[in-house]
Protein backbone atom coordinates (compact mmCIF):
# COMPACT_ATOMS: atom_id res chain seq x y z
CA UNK A 1 0.00 0.00 0.00
CA UNK A 2 1.17 3.52 -0.72
CA UNK A 3 2.14 5.47 2.41
CA UNK A 4 -0.51 8.16 1.78
CA UNK A 5 -3.27 5.55 1.66
CA UNK A 6 -1.96 3.89 4.81
CA UNK A 7 -1.92 7.19 6.66
CA UNK A 8 -5.56 7.75 5.72
CA UNK A 9 -6.51 4.40 7.24
CA UNK A 10 -4.55 5.30 10.38
CA UNK A 11 -6.39 8.58 10.67
CA UNK A 12 -9.81 6.99 10.11
CA UNK A 13 -9.21 4.35 12.76
CA UNK A 14 -7.99 6.89 15.29
CA UNK A 15 -11.07 9.01 14.56
CA UNK A 16 -13.39 6.03 14.97
CA UNK A 17 -11.86 5.04 18.30
CA UNK A 18 -11.94 8.60 19.64
CA UNK A 19 -15.57 9.15 18.57
CA UNK A 20 -16.81 5.79 19.78
CA UNK A 21 -14.29 4.56 22.36
CA UNK A 22 -14.35 1.06 23.81
CA UNK A 23 -14.56 0.58 27.58
CA UNK A 24 -15.12 4.26 28.39
CA UNK A 25 -17.13 3.69 31.54
CA UNK A 26 -16.93 3.60 35.30
CA UNK A 27 -15.84 0.30 36.81
CA UNK A 28 -17.34 -0.89 40.11
CA UNK A 29 -15.33 -2.81 42.73
CA UNK A 30 -11.98 -2.08 41.14
CA UNK A 31 -8.74 -3.69 42.25
CA UNK A 32 -6.91 -0.53 41.36
CA UNK A 33 -6.97 2.68 39.38
CA UNK A 34 -4.62 5.45 38.36
CA UNK A 35 -5.16 8.93 36.98
CA UNK A 36 -2.68 10.82 34.84
CA UNK A 37 -2.63 14.30 33.36
CA UNK A 38 -0.69 15.44 30.34
CA UNK A 39 -0.09 19.16 30.89
CA UNK A 40 1.37 19.81 27.42
CA UNK A 41 -1.93 18.86 25.76
CA UNK A 42 -4.50 18.89 28.58
CA UNK A 43 -5.37 15.18 28.39
CA UNK A 44 -6.73 13.65 31.58
CA UNK A 45 -7.25 9.92 31.89
CA UNK A 46 -8.36 7.63 34.69
CA UNK A 47 -7.72 3.92 34.13
CA UNK A 48 -9.54 1.39 36.32
CA UNK A 49 -9.05 -2.35 36.40
CA UNK A 50 -10.02 -5.57 38.11
CA UNK A 51 -7.55 -8.37 38.85
CA UNK A 52 -8.29 -11.99 39.69
CA UNK A 53 -5.43 -14.41 40.38
CA UNK A 54 -3.01 -12.13 38.54
CA UNK A 55 -5.22 -11.79 35.47
CA UNK A 56 -6.87 -8.57 34.31
CA UNK A 57 -10.56 -9.48 34.17
CA UNK A 58 -11.81 -6.01 33.31
CA UNK A 59 -10.35 -2.63 32.43
CA UNK A 60 -11.92 0.72 31.64
CA UNK A 61 -11.03 4.36 31.28
CA UNK A 62 -12.59 7.76 31.72
CA UNK A 63 -11.39 11.21 30.92
CA UNK A 64 -11.06 13.83 28.29
CA UNK A 65 -8.43 14.87 25.85
CA UNK A 66 -7.32 14.95 22.26
CA UNK A 67 -8.34 12.31 19.73
CA UNK A 68 -5.02 10.50 20.07
CA UNK A 69 -5.22 10.15 23.86
CA UNK A 70 -8.82 8.89 23.76
CA UNK A 71 -8.25 6.56 20.81
CA UNK A 72 -5.15 5.15 22.48
CA UNK A 73 -7.01 4.48 25.75
CA UNK A 74 -9.76 2.74 23.78
CA UNK A 75 -7.23 0.58 21.91
CA UNK A 76 -5.32 -0.20 25.13
CA UNK A 77 -8.41 -1.39 27.03
CA UNK A 78 -9.42 -3.61 24.09
CA UNK A 79 -6.27 -5.73 24.33
CA UNK A 80 -5.71 -5.89 28.11
CA UNK A 81 -8.71 -7.96 29.18
CA UNK A 82 -7.69 -11.54 30.01
CA UNK A 83 -3.97 -10.72 30.16
CA UNK A 84 -1.70 -11.66 33.05
CA UNK A 85 0.38 -8.98 34.76
CA UNK A 86 3.47 -10.09 32.83
CA UNK A 87 1.63 -10.12 29.51
CA UNK A 88 0.18 -6.68 30.22
CA UNK A 89 3.63 -5.27 31.00
CA UNK A 90 5.03 -6.80 27.82
CA UNK A 91 2.27 -5.19 25.77
CA UNK A 92 2.91 -1.84 27.45
CA UNK A 93 6.64 -2.09 26.67
CA UNK A 94 5.92 -3.09 23.07
CA UNK A 95 3.64 -0.08 22.71
CA UNK A 96 6.34 2.27 24.10
CA UNK A 97 8.77 0.80 21.56
CA UNK A 98 6.22 1.30 18.78
CA UNK A 99 5.60 5.00 19.42
CA UNK A 100 9.33 5.59 19.83
CA UNK A 101 9.68 4.36 16.25
CA UNK A 102 11.30 0.99 16.96
CA UNK A 103 10.63 -1.14 13.90
CA UNK A 104 12.12 -4.38 15.23
CA UNK A 105 9.12 -5.43 17.26
CA UNK A 106 6.25 -7.83 16.79
CA UNK A 107 3.32 -5.42 16.64
CA UNK A 108 0.61 -8.02 16.07
CA UNK A 109 -0.42 -8.35 19.76
CA UNK A 110 -1.09 -4.59 19.87
CA UNK A 111 -4.05 -5.00 17.47
CA UNK A 112 -5.55 -1.55 16.61
CA UNK A 113 -2.96 0.27 18.74
CA UNK A 114 -0.52 -0.42 15.93
CA UNK A 115 -2.19 2.46 14.07
CA UNK A 116 -0.66 4.89 16.55
CA UNK A 117 2.77 4.16 15.09
CA UNK A 118 2.53 7.48 13.22
CA UNK A 119 2.95 9.52 16.43
CA UNK A 120 6.63 8.52 16.52
CA UNK A 121 7.14 11.34 14.01
CA UNK A 122 5.58 13.85 16.43
CA UNK A 123 7.42 13.79 19.77
CA UNK A 124 4.88 16.09 21.46
CA UNK A 125 2.09 13.60 20.72
CA UNK A 126 3.91 10.58 22.16
CA UNK A 127 2.78 11.56 25.66
CA UNK A 128 -0.83 11.75 24.40
CA UNK A 129 -0.56 8.23 23.00
CA UNK A 130 1.17 6.68 26.02
CA UNK A 131 -0.84 8.41 28.78
CA UNK A 132 -3.39 5.64 29.41
CA UNK A 133 -0.70 2.96 29.06
CA UNK A 134 1.39 4.72 31.73
CA UNK A 135 -1.72 4.99 33.92
CA UNK A 136 -2.35 1.23 33.69
CA UNK A 137 1.34 0.50 34.33
CA UNK A 138 1.40 2.73 37.45
CA UNK A 139 -1.89 1.30 38.69
CA UNK A 140 -0.69 -2.30 38.31
CA UNK A 141 2.60 -1.45 40.03
CA UNK A 142 0.72 0.02 43.01
CA UNK A 143 -1.38 -3.12 43.38
CA UNK A 144 1.68 -5.38 43.10
CA UNK A 145 3.41 -3.51 45.94
CA UNK A 146 0.53 -4.19 48.33
ZN1 LIG B 1 -3.22 14.96 23.69
PDB file of C-alpha atoms and ligand atoms in Angstrom:
ATOM      1  CA  UNK A   1       0.000   0.000   0.000  1.00  0.00           C
ATOM      2  CA  UNK A   2       1.168   3.522  -0.723  1.00  0.00           C
ATOM      3  CA  UNK A   3       2.138   5.467   2.411  1.00  0.00           C
ATOM      4  CA  UNK A   4      -0.507   8.156   1.778  1.00  0.00           C
ATOM      5  CA  UNK A   5      -3.273   5.555   1.664  1.00  0.00           C
ATOM      6  CA  UNK A   6      -1.962   3.892   4.810  1.00  0.00           C
ATOM      7  CA  UNK A   7      -1.917   7.192   6.661  1.00  0.00           C
ATOM      8  CA  UNK A   8      -5.563   7.748   5.721  1.00  0.00           C
ATOM      9  CA  UNK A   9      -6.508   4.397   7.236  1.00  0.00           C
ATOM     10  CA  UNK A  10      -4.549   5.300  10.380  1.00  0.00           C
ATOM     11  CA  UNK A  11      -6.395   8.580  10.667  1.00  0.00           C
ATOM     12  CA  UNK A  12      -9.805   6.991  10.107  1.00  0.00           C
ATOM     13  CA  UNK A  13      -9.208   4.348  12.760  1.00  0.00           C
ATOM     14  CA  UNK A  14      -7.995   6.887  15.293  1.00  0.00           C
ATOM     15  CA  UNK A  15     -11.067   9.013  14.559  1.00  0.00           C
ATOM     16  CA  UNK A  16     -13.395   6.030  14.973  1.00  0.00           C
ATOM     17  CA  UNK A  17     -11.861   5.039  18.297  1.00  0.00           C
ATOM     18  CA  UNK A  18     -11.943   8.597  19.641  1.00  0.00           C
ATOM     19  CA  UNK A  19     -15.571   9.148  18.570  1.00  0.00           C
ATOM     20  CA  UNK A  20     -16.806   5.794  19.778  1.00  0.00           C
ATOM     21  CA  UNK A  21     -14.287   4.560  22.363  1.00  0.00           C
ATOM     22  CA  UNK A  22     -14.347   1.059  23.814  1.00  0.00           C
ATOM     23  CA  UNK A  23     -14.562   0.578  27.582  1.00  0.00           C
ATOM     24  CA  UNK A  24     -15.122   4.261  28.388  1.00  0.00           C
ATOM     25  CA  UNK A  25     -17.127   3.692  31.537  1.00  0.00           C
ATOM     26  CA  UNK A  26     -16.930   3.599  35.303  1.00  0.00           C
ATOM     27  CA  UNK A  27     -15.845   0.295  36.815  1.00  0.00           C
ATOM     28  CA  UNK A  28     -17.340  -0.894  40.107  1.00  0.00           C
ATOM     29  CA  UNK A  29     -15.330  -2.815  42.728  1.00  0.00           C
ATOM     30  CA  UNK A  30     -11.979  -2.081  41.139  1.00  0.00           C
ATOM     31  CA  UNK A  31      -8.738  -3.692  42.254  1.00  0.00           C
ATOM     32  CA  UNK A  32      -6.909  -0.526  41.360  1.00  0.00           C
ATOM     33  CA  UNK A  33      -6.975   2.684  39.383  1.00  0.00           C
ATOM     34  CA  UNK A  34      -4.619   5.446  38.357  1.00  0.00           C
ATOM     35  CA  UNK A  35      -5.157   8.926  36.980  1.00  0.00           C
ATOM     36  CA  UNK A  36      -2.679  10.817  34.843  1.00  0.00           C
ATOM     37  CA  UNK A  37      -2.632  14.295  33.365  1.00  0.00           C
ATOM     38  CA  UNK A  38      -0.694  15.444  30.335  1.00  0.00           C
ATOM     39  CA  UNK A  39      -0.087  19.160  30.887  1.00  0.00           C
ATOM     40  CA  UNK A  40       1.365  19.812  27.423  1.00  0.00           C
ATOM     41  CA  UNK A  41      -1.932  18.859  25.763  1.00  0.00           C
ATOM     42  CA  UNK A  42      -4.498  18.889  28.580  1.00  0.00           C
ATOM     43  CA  UNK A  43      -5.372  15.185  28.395  1.00  0.00           C
ATOM     44  CA  UNK A  44      -6.729  13.648  31.575  1.00  0.00           C
ATOM     45  CA  UNK A  45      -7.253   9.915  31.886  1.00  0.00           C
ATOM     46  CA  UNK A  46      -8.365   7.634  34.694  1.00  0.00           C
ATOM     47  CA  UNK A  47      -7.722   3.921  34.127  1.00  0.00           C
ATOM     48  CA  UNK A  48      -9.544   1.391  36.322  1.00  0.00           C
ATOM     49  CA  UNK A  49      -9.051  -2.349  36.397  1.00  0.00           C
ATOM     50  CA  UNK A  50     -10.020  -5.568  38.113  1.00  0.00           C
ATOM     51  CA  UNK A  51      -7.549  -8.374  38.848  1.00  0.00           C
ATOM     52  CA  UNK A  52      -8.294 -11.988  39.687  1.00  0.00           C
ATOM     53  CA  UNK A  53      -5.431 -14.406  40.381  1.00  0.00           C
ATOM     54  CA  UNK A  54      -3.013 -12.128  38.543  1.00  0.00           C
ATOM     55  CA  UNK A  55      -5.225 -11.793  35.471  1.00  0.00           C
ATOM     56  CA  UNK A  56      -6.867  -8.566  34.306  1.00  0.00           C
ATOM     57  CA  UNK A  57     -10.559  -9.481  34.174  1.00  0.00           C
ATOM     58  CA  UNK A  58     -11.810  -6.007  33.308  1.00  0.00           C
ATOM     59  CA  UNK A  59     -10.346  -2.631  32.431  1.00  0.00           C
ATOM     60  CA  UNK A  60     -11.917   0.717  31.637  1.00  0.00           C
ATOM     61  CA  UNK A  61     -11.025   4.359  31.275  1.00  0.00           C
ATOM     62  CA  UNK A  62     -12.593   7.764  31.716  1.00  0.00           C
ATOM     63  CA  UNK A  63     -11.393  11.212  30.917  1.00  0.00           C
ATOM     64  CA  UNK A  64     -11.062  13.829  28.291  1.00  0.00           C
ATOM     65  CA  UNK A  65      -8.429  14.873  25.853  1.00  0.00           C
ATOM     66  CA  UNK A  66      -7.324  14.953  22.263  1.00  0.00           C
ATOM     67  CA  UNK A  67      -8.345  12.309  19.729  1.00  0.00           C
ATOM     68  CA  UNK A  68      -5.016  10.495  20.066  1.00  0.00           C
ATOM     69  CA  UNK A  69      -5.218  10.145  23.859  1.00  0.00           C
ATOM     70  CA  UNK A  70      -8.823   8.892  23.760  1.00  0.00           C
ATOM     71  CA  UNK A  71      -8.249   6.558  20.807  1.00  0.00           C
ATOM     72  CA  UNK A  72      -5.153   5.149  22.477  1.00  0.00           C
ATOM     73  CA  UNK A  73      -7.011   4.482  25.745  1.00  0.00           C
ATOM     74  CA  UNK A  74      -9.762   2.740  23.781  1.00  0.00           C
ATOM     75  CA  UNK A  75      -7.228   0.583  21.909  1.00  0.00           C
ATOM     76  CA  UNK A  76      -5.323  -0.196  25.126  1.00  0.00           C
ATOM     77  CA  UNK A  77      -8.411  -1.388  27.027  1.00  0.00           C
ATOM     78  CA  UNK A  78      -9.419  -3.608  24.086  1.00  0.00           C
ATOM     79  CA  UNK A  79      -6.267  -5.729  24.329  1.00  0.00           C
ATOM     80  CA  UNK A  80      -5.712  -5.893  28.111  1.00  0.00           C
ATOM     81  CA  UNK A  81      -8.710  -7.961  29.176  1.00  0.00           C
ATOM     82  CA  UNK A  82      -7.687 -11.538  30.005  1.00  0.00           C
ATOM     83  CA  UNK A  83      -3.972 -10.720  30.157  1.00  0.00           C
ATOM     84  CA  UNK A  84      -1.696 -11.663  33.048  1.00  0.00           C
ATOM     85  CA  UNK A  85       0.383  -8.976  34.760  1.00  0.00           C
ATOM     86  CA  UNK A  86       3.469 -10.086  32.833  1.00  0.00           C
ATOM     87  CA  UNK A  87       1.625 -10.124  29.506  1.00  0.00           C
ATOM     88  CA  UNK A  88       0.185  -6.684  30.223  1.00  0.00           C
ATOM     89  CA  UNK A  89       3.629  -5.267  31.004  1.00  0.00           C
ATOM     90  CA  UNK A  90       5.033  -6.805  27.820  1.00  0.00           C
ATOM     91  CA  UNK A  91       2.266  -5.190  25.768  1.00  0.00           C
ATOM     92  CA  UNK A  92       2.909  -1.838  27.455  1.00  0.00           C
ATOM     93  CA  UNK A  93       6.643  -2.092  26.665  1.00  0.00           C
ATOM     94  CA  UNK A  94       5.917  -3.092  23.069  1.00  0.00           C
ATOM     95  CA  UNK A  95       3.642  -0.080  22.707  1.00  0.00           C
ATOM     96  CA  UNK A  96       6.339   2.265  24.101  1.00  0.00           C
ATOM     97  CA  UNK A  97       8.768   0.805  21.556  1.00  0.00           C
ATOM     98  CA  UNK A  98       6.218   1.299  18.778  1.00  0.00           C
ATOM     99  CA  UNK A  99       5.596   4.996  19.422  1.00  0.00           C
ATOM    100  CA  UNK A 100       9.334   5.589  19.827  1.00  0.00           C
ATOM    101  CA  UNK A 101       9.680   4.365  16.250  1.00  0.00           C
ATOM    102  CA  UNK A 102      11.298   0.989  16.965  1.00  0.00           C
ATOM    103  CA  UNK A 103      10.630  -1.136  13.901  1.00  0.00           C
ATOM    104  CA  UNK A 104      12.124  -4.383  15.229  1.00  0.00           C
ATOM    105  CA  UNK A 105       9.116  -5.429  17.259  1.00  0.00           C
ATOM    106  CA  UNK A 106       6.251  -7.834  16.793  1.00  0.00           C
ATOM    107  CA  UNK A 107       3.324  -5.416  16.638  1.00  0.00           C
ATOM    108  CA  UNK A 108       0.611  -8.016  16.072  1.00  0.00           C
ATOM    109  CA  UNK A 109      -0.424  -8.346  19.758  1.00  0.00           C
ATOM    110  CA  UNK A 110      -1.087  -4.592  19.870  1.00  0.00           C
ATOM    111  CA  UNK A 111      -4.046  -4.999  17.470  1.00  0.00           C
ATOM    112  CA  UNK A 112      -5.553  -1.548  16.614  1.00  0.00           C
ATOM    113  CA  UNK A 113      -2.964   0.275  18.741  1.00  0.00           C
ATOM    114  CA  UNK A 114      -0.524  -0.423  15.927  1.00  0.00           C
ATOM    115  CA  UNK A 115      -2.191   2.464  14.070  1.00  0.00           C
ATOM    116  CA  UNK A 116      -0.661   4.893  16.554  1.00  0.00           C
ATOM    117  CA  UNK A 117       2.769   4.156  15.093  1.00  0.00           C
ATOM    118  CA  UNK A 118       2.535   7.478  13.224  1.00  0.00           C
ATOM    119  CA  UNK A 119       2.953   9.523  16.427  1.00  0.00           C
ATOM    120  CA  UNK A 120       6.626   8.518  16.520  1.00  0.00           C
ATOM    121  CA  UNK A 121       7.139  11.340  14.011  1.00  0.00           C
ATOM    122  CA  UNK A 122       5.576  13.852  16.428  1.00  0.00           C
ATOM    123  CA  UNK A 123       7.416  13.791  19.772  1.00  0.00           C
ATOM    124  CA  UNK A 124       4.881  16.093  21.458  1.00  0.00           C
ATOM    125  CA  UNK A 125       2.094  13.599  20.719  1.00  0.00           C
ATOM    126  CA  UNK A 126       3.910  10.584  22.161  1.00  0.00           C
ATOM    127  CA  UNK A 127       2.784  11.562  25.661  1.00  0.00           C
ATOM    128  CA  UNK A 128      -0.834  11.746  24.400  1.00  0.00           C
ATOM    129  CA  UNK A 129      -0.563   8.231  22.999  1.00  0.00           C
ATOM    130  CA  UNK A 130       1.171   6.680  26.015  1.00  0.00           C
ATOM    131  CA  UNK A 131      -0.843   8.413  28.783  1.00  0.00           C
ATOM    132  CA  UNK A 132      -3.388   5.639  29.408  1.00  0.00           C
ATOM    133  CA  UNK A 133      -0.700   2.962  29.060  1.00  0.00           C
ATOM    134  CA  UNK A 134       1.387   4.718  31.731  1.00  0.00           C
ATOM    135  CA  UNK A 135      -1.720   4.993  33.918  1.00  0.00           C
ATOM    136  CA  UNK A 136      -2.346   1.234  33.686  1.00  0.00           C
ATOM    137  CA  UNK A 137       1.340   0.505  34.332  1.00  0.00           C
ATOM    138  CA  UNK A 138       1.403   2.729  37.446  1.00  0.00           C
ATOM    139  CA  UNK A 139      -1.889   1.303  38.687  1.00  0.00           C
ATOM    140  CA  UNK A 140      -0.688  -2.297  38.308  1.00  0.00           C
ATOM    141  CA  UNK A 141       2.603  -1.452  40.034  1.00  0.00           C
ATOM    142  CA  UNK A 142       0.719   0.019  43.007  1.00  0.00           C
ATOM    143  CA  UNK A 143      -1.382  -3.119  43.383  1.00  0.00           C
ATOM    144  CA  UNK A 144       1.676  -5.377  43.096  1.00  0.00           C
ATOM    145  CA  UNK A 145       3.406  -3.506  45.939  1.00  0.00           C
ATOM    146  CA  UNK A 146       0.528  -4.185  48.329  1.00  0.00           C
TER     147      UNK A 146
HETATM  148 ZN1  LIG B   1      -3.223  14.965  23.691  1.00  0.00          ZN
END
